[in-house]
Coordinates of C-alpha atoms (C1' of nucleotides) in Angstrom, one line a residue:
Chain A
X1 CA 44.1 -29.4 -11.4
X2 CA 46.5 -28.0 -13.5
X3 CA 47.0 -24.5 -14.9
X4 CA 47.1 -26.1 -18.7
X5 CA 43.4 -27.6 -17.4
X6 CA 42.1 -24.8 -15.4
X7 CA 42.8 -22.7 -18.6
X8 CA 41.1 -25.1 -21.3
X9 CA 37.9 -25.4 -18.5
X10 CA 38.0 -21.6 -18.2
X11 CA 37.5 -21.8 -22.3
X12 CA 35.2 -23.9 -22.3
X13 CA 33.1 -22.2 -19.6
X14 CA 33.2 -18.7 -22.0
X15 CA 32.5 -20.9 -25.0
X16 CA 29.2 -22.5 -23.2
X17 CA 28.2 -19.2 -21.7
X18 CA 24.3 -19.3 -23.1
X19 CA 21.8 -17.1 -24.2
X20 CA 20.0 -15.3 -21.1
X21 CA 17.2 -15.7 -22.6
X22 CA 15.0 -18.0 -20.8
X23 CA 13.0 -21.4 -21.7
X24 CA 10.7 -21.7 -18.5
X25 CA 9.1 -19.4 -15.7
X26 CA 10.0 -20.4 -12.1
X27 CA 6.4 -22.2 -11.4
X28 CA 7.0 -24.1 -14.4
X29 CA 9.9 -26.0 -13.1
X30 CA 8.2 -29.2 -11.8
X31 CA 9.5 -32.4 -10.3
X32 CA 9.1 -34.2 -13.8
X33 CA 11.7 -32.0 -15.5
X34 CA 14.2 -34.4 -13.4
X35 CA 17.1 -34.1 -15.4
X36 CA 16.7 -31.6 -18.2
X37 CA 18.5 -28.6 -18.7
X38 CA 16.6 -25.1 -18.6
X39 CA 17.5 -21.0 -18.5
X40 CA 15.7 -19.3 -15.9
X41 CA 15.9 -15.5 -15.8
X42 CA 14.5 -13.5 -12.5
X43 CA 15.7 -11.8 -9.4
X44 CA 17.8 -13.2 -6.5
X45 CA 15.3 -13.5 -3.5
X46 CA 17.1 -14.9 -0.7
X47 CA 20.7 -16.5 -0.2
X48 CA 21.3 -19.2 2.4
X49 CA 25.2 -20.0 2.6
X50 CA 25.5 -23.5 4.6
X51 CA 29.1 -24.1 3.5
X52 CA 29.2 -26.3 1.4
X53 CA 26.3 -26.4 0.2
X54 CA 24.4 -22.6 -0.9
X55 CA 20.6 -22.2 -2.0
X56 CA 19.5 -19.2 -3.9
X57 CA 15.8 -18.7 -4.5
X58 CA 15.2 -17.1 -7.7
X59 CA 11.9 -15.2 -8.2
X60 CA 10.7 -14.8 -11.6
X61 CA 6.8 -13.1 -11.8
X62 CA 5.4 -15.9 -11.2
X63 CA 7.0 -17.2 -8.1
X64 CA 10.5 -18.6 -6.8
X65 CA 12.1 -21.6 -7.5
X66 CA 15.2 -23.0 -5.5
X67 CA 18.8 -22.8 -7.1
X68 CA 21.1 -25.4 -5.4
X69 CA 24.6 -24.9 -5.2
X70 CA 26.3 -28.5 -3.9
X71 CA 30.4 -26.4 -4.0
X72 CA 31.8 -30.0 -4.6
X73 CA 29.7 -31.0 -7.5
X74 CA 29.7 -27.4 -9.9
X75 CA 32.5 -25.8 -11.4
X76 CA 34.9 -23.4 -9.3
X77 CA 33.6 -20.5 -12.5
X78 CA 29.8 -21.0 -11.1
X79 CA 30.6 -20.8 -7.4
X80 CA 33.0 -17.6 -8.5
X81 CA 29.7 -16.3 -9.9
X82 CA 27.4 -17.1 -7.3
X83 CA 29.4 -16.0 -4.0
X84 CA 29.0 -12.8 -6.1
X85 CA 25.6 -13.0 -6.3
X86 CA 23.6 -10.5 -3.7
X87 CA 19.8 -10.2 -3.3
X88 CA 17.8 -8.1 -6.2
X89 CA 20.5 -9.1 -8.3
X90 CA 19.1 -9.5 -12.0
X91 CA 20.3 -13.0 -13.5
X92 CA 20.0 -16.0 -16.2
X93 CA 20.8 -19.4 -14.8
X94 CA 21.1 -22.3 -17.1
X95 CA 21.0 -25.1 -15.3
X96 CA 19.9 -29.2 -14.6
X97 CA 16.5 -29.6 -13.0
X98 CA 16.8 -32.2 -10.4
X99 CA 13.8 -33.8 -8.3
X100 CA 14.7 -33.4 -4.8
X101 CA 12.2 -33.5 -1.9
X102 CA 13.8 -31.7 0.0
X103 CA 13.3 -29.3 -1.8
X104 CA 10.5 -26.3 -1.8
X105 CA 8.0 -27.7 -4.4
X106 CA 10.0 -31.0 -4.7
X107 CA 12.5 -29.5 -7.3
X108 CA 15.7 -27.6 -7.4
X109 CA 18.1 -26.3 -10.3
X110 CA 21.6 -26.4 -9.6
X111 CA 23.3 -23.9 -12.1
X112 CA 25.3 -24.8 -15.0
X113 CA 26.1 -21.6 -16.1
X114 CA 25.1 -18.0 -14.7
X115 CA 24.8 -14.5 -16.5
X116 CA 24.7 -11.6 -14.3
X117 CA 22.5 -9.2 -16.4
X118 CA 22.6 -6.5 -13.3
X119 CA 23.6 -6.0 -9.7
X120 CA 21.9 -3.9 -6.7
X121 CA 23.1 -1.8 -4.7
X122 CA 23.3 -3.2 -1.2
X123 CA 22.1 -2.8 1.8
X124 CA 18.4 -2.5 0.1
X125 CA 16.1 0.3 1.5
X126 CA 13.7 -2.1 2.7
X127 CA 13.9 -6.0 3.2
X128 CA 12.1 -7.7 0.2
X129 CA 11.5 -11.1 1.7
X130 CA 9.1 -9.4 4.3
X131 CA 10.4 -10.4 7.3
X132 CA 11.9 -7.0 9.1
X133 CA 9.0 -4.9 8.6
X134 CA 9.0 -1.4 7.3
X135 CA 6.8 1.5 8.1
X136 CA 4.2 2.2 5.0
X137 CA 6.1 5.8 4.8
X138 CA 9.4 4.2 3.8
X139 CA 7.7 1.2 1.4
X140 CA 6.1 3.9 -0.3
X141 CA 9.4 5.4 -1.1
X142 CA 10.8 2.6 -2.4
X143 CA 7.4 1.2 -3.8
X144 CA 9.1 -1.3 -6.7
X145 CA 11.1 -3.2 -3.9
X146 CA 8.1 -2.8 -1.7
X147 CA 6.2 -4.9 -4.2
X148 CA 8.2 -7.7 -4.3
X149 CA 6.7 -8.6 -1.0
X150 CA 4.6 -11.5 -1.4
X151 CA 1.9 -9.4 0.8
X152 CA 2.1 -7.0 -2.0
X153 CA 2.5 -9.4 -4.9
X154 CA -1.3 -11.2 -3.6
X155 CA -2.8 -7.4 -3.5
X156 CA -2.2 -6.6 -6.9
X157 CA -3.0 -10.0 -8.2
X158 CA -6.7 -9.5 -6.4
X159 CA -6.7 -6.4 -8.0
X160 CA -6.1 -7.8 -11.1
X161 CA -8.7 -10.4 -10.7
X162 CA -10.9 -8.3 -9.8
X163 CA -11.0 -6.2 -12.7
X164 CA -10.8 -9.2 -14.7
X165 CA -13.8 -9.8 -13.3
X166 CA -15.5 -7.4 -13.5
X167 CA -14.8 -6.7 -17.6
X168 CA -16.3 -10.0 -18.0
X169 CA -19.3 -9.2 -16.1
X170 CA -20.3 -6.3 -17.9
X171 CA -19.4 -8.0 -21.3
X172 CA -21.5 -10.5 -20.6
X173 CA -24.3 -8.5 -18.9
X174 CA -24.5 -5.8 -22.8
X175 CA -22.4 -3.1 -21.2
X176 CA -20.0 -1.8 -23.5
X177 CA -16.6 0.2 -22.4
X178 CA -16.1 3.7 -22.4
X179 CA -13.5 6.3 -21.5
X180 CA -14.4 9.9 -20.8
X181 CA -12.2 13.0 -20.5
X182 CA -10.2 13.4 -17.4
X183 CA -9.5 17.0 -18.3
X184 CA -12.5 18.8 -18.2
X185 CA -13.1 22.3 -19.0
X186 CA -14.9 23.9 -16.2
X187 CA -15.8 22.8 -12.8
X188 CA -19.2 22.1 -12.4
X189 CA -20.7 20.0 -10.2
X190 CA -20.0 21.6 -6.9
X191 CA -19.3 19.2 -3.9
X192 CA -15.5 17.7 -4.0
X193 CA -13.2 20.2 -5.1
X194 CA -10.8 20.1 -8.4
X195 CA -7.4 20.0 -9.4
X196 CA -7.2 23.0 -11.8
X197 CA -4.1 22.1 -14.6
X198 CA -2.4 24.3 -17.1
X199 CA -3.9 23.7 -20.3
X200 CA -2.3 25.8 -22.9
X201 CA -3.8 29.5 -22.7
X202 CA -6.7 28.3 -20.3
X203 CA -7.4 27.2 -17.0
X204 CA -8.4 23.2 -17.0
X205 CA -9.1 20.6 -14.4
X206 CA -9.1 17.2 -13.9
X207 CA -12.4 15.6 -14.0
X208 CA -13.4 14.6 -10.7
X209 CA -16.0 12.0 -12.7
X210 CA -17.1 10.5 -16.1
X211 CA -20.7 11.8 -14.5
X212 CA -22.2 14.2 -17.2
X213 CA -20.4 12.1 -19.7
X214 CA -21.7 8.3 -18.5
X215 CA -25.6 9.9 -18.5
X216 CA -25.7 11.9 -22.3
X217 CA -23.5 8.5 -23.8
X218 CA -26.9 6.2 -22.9
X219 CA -28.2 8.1 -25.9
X220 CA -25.7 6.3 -28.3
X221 CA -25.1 3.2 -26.2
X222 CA -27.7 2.5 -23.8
X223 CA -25.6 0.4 -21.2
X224 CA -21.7 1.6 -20.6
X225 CA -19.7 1.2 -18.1
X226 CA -16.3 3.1 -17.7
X227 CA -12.7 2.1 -15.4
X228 CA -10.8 5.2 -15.3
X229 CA -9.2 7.8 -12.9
X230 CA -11.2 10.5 -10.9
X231 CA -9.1 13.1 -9.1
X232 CA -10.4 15.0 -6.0
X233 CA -8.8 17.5 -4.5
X234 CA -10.2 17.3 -1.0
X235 CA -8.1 17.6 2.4
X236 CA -9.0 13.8 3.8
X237 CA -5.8 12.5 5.1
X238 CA -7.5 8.8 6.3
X239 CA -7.1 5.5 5.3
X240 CA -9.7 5.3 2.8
X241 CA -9.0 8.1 1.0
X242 CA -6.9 8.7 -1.9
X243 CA -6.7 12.2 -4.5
X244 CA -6.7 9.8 -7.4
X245 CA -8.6 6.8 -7.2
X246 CA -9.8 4.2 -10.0
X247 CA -13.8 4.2 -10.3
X248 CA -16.0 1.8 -11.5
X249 CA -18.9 3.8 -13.4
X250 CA -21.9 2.4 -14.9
X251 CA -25.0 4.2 -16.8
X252 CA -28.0 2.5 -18.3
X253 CA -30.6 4.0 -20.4
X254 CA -34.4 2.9 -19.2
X255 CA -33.2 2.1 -16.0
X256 CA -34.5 3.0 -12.7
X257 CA -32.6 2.6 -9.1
X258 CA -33.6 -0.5 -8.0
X259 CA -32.5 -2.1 -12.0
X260 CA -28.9 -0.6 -11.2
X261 CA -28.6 -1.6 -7.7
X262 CA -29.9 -5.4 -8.7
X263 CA -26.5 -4.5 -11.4
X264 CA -24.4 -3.8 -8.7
X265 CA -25.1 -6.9 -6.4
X266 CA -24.6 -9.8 -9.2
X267 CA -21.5 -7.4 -9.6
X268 CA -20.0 -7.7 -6.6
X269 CA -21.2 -11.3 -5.9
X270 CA -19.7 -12.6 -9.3
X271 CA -16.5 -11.1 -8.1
X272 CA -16.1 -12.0 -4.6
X273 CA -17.1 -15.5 -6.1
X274 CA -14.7 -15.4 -8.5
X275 CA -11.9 -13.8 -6.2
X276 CA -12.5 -16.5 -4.3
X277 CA -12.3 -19.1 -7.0
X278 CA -9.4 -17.6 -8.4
X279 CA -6.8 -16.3 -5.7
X280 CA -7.1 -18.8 -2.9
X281 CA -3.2 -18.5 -2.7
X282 CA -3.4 -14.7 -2.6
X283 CA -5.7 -14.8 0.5
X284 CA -4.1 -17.6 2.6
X285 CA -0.6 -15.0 1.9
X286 CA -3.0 -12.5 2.8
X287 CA -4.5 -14.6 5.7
X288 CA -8.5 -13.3 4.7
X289 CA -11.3 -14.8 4.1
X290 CA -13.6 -13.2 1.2
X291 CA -17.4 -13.8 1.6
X292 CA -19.5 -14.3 -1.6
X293 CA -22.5 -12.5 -0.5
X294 CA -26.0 -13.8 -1.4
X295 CA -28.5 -11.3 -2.9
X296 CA -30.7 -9.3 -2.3
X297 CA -28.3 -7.2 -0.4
X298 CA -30.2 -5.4 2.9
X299 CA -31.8 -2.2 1.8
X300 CA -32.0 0.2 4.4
X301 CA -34.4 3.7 4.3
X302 CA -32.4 7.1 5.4
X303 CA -35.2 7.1 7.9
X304 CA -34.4 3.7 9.5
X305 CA -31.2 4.6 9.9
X306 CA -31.8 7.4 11.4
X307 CA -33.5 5.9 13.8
X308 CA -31.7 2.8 14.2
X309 CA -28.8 5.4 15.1
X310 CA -30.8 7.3 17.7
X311 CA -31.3 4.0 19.5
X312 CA -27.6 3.6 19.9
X313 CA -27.8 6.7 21.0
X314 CA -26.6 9.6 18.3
X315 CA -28.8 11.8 17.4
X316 CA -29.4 12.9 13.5
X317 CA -32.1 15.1 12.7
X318 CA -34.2 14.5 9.5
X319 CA -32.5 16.2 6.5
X320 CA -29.0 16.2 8.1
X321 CA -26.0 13.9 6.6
X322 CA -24.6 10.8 8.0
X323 CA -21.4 11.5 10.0
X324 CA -18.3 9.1 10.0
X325 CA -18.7 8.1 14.0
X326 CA -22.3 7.1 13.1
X327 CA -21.2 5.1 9.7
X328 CA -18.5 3.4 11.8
X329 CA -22.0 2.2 14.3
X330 CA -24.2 1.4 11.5
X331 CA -21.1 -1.4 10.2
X332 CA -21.4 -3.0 13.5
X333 CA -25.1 -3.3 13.4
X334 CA -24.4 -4.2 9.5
X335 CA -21.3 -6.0 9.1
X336 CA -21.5 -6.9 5.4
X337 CA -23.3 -5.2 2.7
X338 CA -26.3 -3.5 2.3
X339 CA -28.2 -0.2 0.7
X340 CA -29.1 3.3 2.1
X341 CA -32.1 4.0 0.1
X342 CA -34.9 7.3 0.2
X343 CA -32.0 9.5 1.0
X344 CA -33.7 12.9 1.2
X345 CA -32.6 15.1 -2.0
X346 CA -31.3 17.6 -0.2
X347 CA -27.9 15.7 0.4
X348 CA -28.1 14.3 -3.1
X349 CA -26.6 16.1 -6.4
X350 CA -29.0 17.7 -8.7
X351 CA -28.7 15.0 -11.4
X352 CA -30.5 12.5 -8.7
X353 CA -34.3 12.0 -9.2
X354 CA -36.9 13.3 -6.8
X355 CA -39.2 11.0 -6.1
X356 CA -42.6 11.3 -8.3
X357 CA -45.2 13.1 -6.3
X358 CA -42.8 13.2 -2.7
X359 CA -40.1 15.3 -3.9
X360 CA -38.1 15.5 -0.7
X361 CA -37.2 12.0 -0.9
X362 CA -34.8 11.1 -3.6
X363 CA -34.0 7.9 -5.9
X364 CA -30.9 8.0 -4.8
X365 CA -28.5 5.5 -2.9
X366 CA -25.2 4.4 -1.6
X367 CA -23.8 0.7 -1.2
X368 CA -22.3 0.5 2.0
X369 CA -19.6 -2.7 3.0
X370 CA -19.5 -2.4 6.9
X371 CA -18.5 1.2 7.5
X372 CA -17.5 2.5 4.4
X373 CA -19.4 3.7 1.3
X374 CA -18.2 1.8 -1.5
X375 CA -20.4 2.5 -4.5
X376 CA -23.2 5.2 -4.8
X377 CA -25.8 6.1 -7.4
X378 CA -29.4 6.9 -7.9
X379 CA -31.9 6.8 -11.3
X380 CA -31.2 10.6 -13.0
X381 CA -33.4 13.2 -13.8
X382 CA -33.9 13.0 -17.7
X383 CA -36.1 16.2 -17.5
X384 CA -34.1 19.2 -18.9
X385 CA -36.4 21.4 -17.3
X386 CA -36.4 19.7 -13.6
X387 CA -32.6 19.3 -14.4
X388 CA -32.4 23.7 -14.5
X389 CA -34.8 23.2 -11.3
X390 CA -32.3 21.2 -9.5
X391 CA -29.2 23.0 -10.4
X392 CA -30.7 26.0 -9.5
X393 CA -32.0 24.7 -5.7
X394 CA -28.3 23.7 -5.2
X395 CA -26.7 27.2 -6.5
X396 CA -25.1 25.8 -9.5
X397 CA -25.6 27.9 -13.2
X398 CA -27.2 26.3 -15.6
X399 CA -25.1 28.2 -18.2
X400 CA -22.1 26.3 -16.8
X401 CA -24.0 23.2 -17.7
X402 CA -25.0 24.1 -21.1
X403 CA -22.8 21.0 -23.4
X404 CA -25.0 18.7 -20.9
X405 CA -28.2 20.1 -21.0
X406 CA -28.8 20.4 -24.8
X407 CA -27.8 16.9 -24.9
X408 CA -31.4 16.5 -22.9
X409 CA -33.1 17.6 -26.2
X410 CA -32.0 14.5 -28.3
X411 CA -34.2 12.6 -26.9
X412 CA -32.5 11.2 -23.5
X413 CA -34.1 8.6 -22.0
X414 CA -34.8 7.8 -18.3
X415 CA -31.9 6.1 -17.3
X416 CA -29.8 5.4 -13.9
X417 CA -26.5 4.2 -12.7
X418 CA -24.1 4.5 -9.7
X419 CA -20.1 4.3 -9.3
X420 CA -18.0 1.9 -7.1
X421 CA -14.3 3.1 -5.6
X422 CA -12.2 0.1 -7.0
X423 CA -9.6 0.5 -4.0
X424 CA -12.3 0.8 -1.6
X425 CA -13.6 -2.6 -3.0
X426 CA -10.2 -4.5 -3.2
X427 CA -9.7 -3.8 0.2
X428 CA -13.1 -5.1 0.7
X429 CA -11.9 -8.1 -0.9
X430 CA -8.4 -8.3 0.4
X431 CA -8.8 -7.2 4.0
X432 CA -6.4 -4.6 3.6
X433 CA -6.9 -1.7 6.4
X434 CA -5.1 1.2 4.3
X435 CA -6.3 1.8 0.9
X436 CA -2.7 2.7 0.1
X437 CA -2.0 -0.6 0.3
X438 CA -4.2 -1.5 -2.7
X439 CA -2.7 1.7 -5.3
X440 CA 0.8 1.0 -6.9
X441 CA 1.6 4.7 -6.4
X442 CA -0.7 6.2 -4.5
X443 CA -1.8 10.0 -4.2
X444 CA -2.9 11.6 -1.2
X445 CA -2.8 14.9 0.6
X446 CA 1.0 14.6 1.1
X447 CA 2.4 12.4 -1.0
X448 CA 3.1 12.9 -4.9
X449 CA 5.9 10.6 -5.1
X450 CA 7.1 8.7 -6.6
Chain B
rG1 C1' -8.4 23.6 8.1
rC2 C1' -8.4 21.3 13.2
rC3 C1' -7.0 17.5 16.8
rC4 C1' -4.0 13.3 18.6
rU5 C1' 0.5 10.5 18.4
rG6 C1' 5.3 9.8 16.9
rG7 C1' 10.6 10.9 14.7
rU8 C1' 17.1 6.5 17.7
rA9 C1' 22.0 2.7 12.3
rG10 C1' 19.6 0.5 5.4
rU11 C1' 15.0 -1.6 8.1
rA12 C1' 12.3 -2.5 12.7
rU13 C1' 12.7 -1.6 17.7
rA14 C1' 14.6 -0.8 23.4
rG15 C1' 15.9 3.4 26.2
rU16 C1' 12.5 9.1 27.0
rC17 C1' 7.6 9.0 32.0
rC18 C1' 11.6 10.1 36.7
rG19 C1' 18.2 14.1 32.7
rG20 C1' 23.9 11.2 34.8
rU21 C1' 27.7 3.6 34.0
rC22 C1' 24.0 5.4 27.1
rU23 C1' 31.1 4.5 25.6
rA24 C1' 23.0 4.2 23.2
rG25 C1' 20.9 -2.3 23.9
rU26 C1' 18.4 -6.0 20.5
rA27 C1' 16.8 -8.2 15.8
rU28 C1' 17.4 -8.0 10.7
rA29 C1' 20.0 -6.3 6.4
rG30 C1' 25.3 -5.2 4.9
rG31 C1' 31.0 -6.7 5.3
rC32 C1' 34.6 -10.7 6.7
rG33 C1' 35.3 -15.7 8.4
rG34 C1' 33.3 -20.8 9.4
rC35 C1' 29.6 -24.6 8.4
rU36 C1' 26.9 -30.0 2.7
rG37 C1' 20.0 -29.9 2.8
rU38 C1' 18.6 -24.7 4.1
rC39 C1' 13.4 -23.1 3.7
rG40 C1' 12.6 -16.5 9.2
rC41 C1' 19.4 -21.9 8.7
rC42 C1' 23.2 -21.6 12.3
rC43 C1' 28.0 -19.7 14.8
rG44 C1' 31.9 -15.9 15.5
rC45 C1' 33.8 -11.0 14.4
rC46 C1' 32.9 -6.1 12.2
rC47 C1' 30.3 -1.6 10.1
rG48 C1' 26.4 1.5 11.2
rA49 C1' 21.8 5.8 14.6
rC50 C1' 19.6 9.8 18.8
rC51 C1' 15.1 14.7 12.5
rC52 C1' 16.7 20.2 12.4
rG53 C1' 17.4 24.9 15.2
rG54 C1' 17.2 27.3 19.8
rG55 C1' 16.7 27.1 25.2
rU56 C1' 17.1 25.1 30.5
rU57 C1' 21.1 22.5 33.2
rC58 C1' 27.3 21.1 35.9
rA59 C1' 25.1 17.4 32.5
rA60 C1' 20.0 16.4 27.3
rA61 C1' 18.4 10.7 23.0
rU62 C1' 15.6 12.0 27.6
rC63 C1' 12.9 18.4 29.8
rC64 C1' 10.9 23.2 27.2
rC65 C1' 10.0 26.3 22.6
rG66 C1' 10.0 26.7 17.2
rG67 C1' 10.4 24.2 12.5
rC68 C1' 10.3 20.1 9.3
rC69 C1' 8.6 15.2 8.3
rA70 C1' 5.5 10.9 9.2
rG71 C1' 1.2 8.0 10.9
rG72 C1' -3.9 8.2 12.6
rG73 C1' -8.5 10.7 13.3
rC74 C1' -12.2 14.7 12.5
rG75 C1' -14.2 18.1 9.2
rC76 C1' -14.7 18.0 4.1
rC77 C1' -15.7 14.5 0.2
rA78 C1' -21.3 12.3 -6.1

RNA sequence: GCCCUGGUAGUAUAGUCCGGUCUAGUAUAGGCGGCUGUCGCCCGCCCGACCCGGGUUCAAAUCCCGGCCAGGGCGCCA
């Protein structure tokens, strides 16, 4: 080749540069596209340099599809560009489809013309294909590479799914969709402790719950449900813990326990159903297997557990909570899910009902999967005066409460609902054994970055 | 708040118990070179690390003390 044609080629190649905008997504490269010409935009995955002969897989958010480089059969510009090329660089490739079995998916590109839109900085902090591990500590710090991980990329997909899922449940079940402060004004309902915030000339805090909120909207809606953040600022430092979490509330006027609890099973059987349905690929990355569970889940009494607890030998006396050692023993005797029920009031909050006529034992319960809690709930007191009574038994001032209570003199009705931890329950569904796993950024004890 | 375990190249690990051929091994990533069908490609060469401070000792990655950081567990947690 001459210089005269070297030059005219290099002309050319800057007159043809394209547009980096693309015309297809990675998964929509397919073996009948044999032939036609197409921009793909995405990420540079993995290199493999044989010689003469170079394949690039180029991930897009959909997927990868292979970029083949015979050196022989593209111009010297392309190959200039590609031995560039480094992994997490950011590109558009035009390029000719060709059908090729031996390639992944039976289909390759091999590049026409290529845009480097943005290089990265090499070596990477962690290795994105996956295949040298990296301690959660150090994915956490460099979450967005950390996500590229197919591992990662079948998590959030779940997640997705799952809240997907879920929407369409309550659509279809007459919930309608709420969203409640998440800075409150005072803290109020004792237990977990808050996260006070500066909020102008006042103290604020975030809300630990949409609780109060959920219960006095059944007045104007009847059924809601809410997906938002709750914050707690508790001490746990465990794997199923997290200071910000996603929950899953529900409230339904003229509802009692067992009405919200038949809620919550179709709930979670419509989505491990359609998890299943719906991310078979996710889980075989993920090597799990989800169960749909058939209903009516196992409802357990406080008292049978008690006792089923002293057989295996650890003792709880009536009235006292469940520790974790004995939760972690009641998931092997109950591997999937299943109710506490007739928990005694005492370790309920004062917005759970007493039981008419046996006081002691409350209509509240929790939905347990194996070991861990994953939802919990009760039917409400709708009395204002009982309400006082129950704040009162559990040291709380009812002049703290007084925004909720007069909204018990319009008329509130008897009403009940509970609240699921979404993480807890896509680990549930993803078989993931850290719930840090299943938060983009997740907050705990320690961490607050980034 | 308490308890346990750990901290070695960008990443993941071996070595630590029982101090000395550790000039710190290996894999992967990164750099350079070679290789035309890879798909955890392969081959050769190269770069790159003992968390910080103090102590013991002839000698410390290794033992001791303090600190910092991380992981896990307990308590706590609607």
């Amino acid at each position: 080749m001459n210089f005269q044609s070297r030059r005219v080629q290099t002309m050319n190649y800057n007159v043809s540069a394209h547009s980096w905008k693309r015309t297809h997504y990675t998964m929509e490269i397919t073996p009948d596209l044999d032939g036609k010409e197409v921009t793909l935009t995405g990420w540079i995955k993995e290199i493999r340099d044989l010689g003469g002969i170079k394949f690039l897989l180029l991930r897009d958010k959909d997927g990868i599809v292979q970029i083949t480089v015979p050196r022989d059969e593209v111009d010297r510009q392309i190959i200039e560009q590609v031995d560039k090329l480094q992994r997490q660089d950011c590109v558009s490739i035009r390029g000719t489809v060709r059908r090729m079995d031996k390639a992944p998916r039976g289909v390759e590109v091999t590049p026409k013309s290529i845009i480097i839109l943005n290089t990265a900085k090499q070596p990477l902090p962690l290795d994105i294909t996956g295949k040298t591990p990296a301690d959660i500590d150090v994915r956490l710090d460099a979450r967005i590479l950390d996500l590229i991980r197919d591992e990662a990329q079948a998590i959030f997909r779940i997640r997705h799914v799952t809240l997907e899922a879920i929407r369409e449940f309550f659509s279809k079940n007459g919930f309608i969709e709420i969203h409640t402060p998440k800075i409150i004004a005072t803290a109020t309902e004792g237990g977990a402790n808050l996260f006070p915030v500066a909020y102008f000339e006042r103290e604020a805090f975030l809300a630990q719950s949409p609780q109060l909120y959920k219960e006095q909207l059944v007045i104007d809606f009847e059924k809601v449900y809410e997906i938002g953040p709750t914050f707690r600022a508790e001490k746990s430092h465990t794997r199923r813990h997290l200071t910000e979490f996603i929950s899953v509330d529900i409230e339904e006027a003229f509802a009692t326990a067992e009405d919200v609890m038949s809620v919550a099973e179709q709930l979670l059987q419509h989505v491990c159903r359609t998890v299943n349905e719906k991310c078979r690929r996710e889980l075989d990355i993920l090597k799990y297997r989800v169960e749909t569970p058939s209903i009516p889940f196992k409802r357990l009494t406080y008292d049978e557990v008690i006792n089923e607890l002293r057989e295996n030998g650890i003792k709880i006396s009536w009235g006292e909570d469940i520790p974790t050692v004995a939760y972690r023993t009641l998931g092997k005797l109950h591997p999937y899910f299943y109710f506490i029920i007739d928990w005694p009031t005492s370790l309920k909050p004062f917005y759970i009902k007493p039981r008419d006529g046996k006081p002691e034992i409350s209509e509240g319960f929790d939905l347990m999967w194996h070991w861990i809690e994953i939802a919990s709930g009760g039917t409400r007191v709708h009395n204002k005066d009982l309400l006082i009574k129950r704040l009162k038994e559990q040291n709380l001032n009812p002049e703290s409460f007084k925004y909720h209570l007069q909204v018990f003199d319009y008329g509130m009705p008897p009403h009940a609902g509970w609240a699921i931890g979404l993480e807890r329950l896509v680990m549930m569904l993803t078989g993931i054994r850290n719930i840090r796993e299943v938060v983009l950024f997740p907050r705990d004890r320690f961490r607050l970055t980034p």
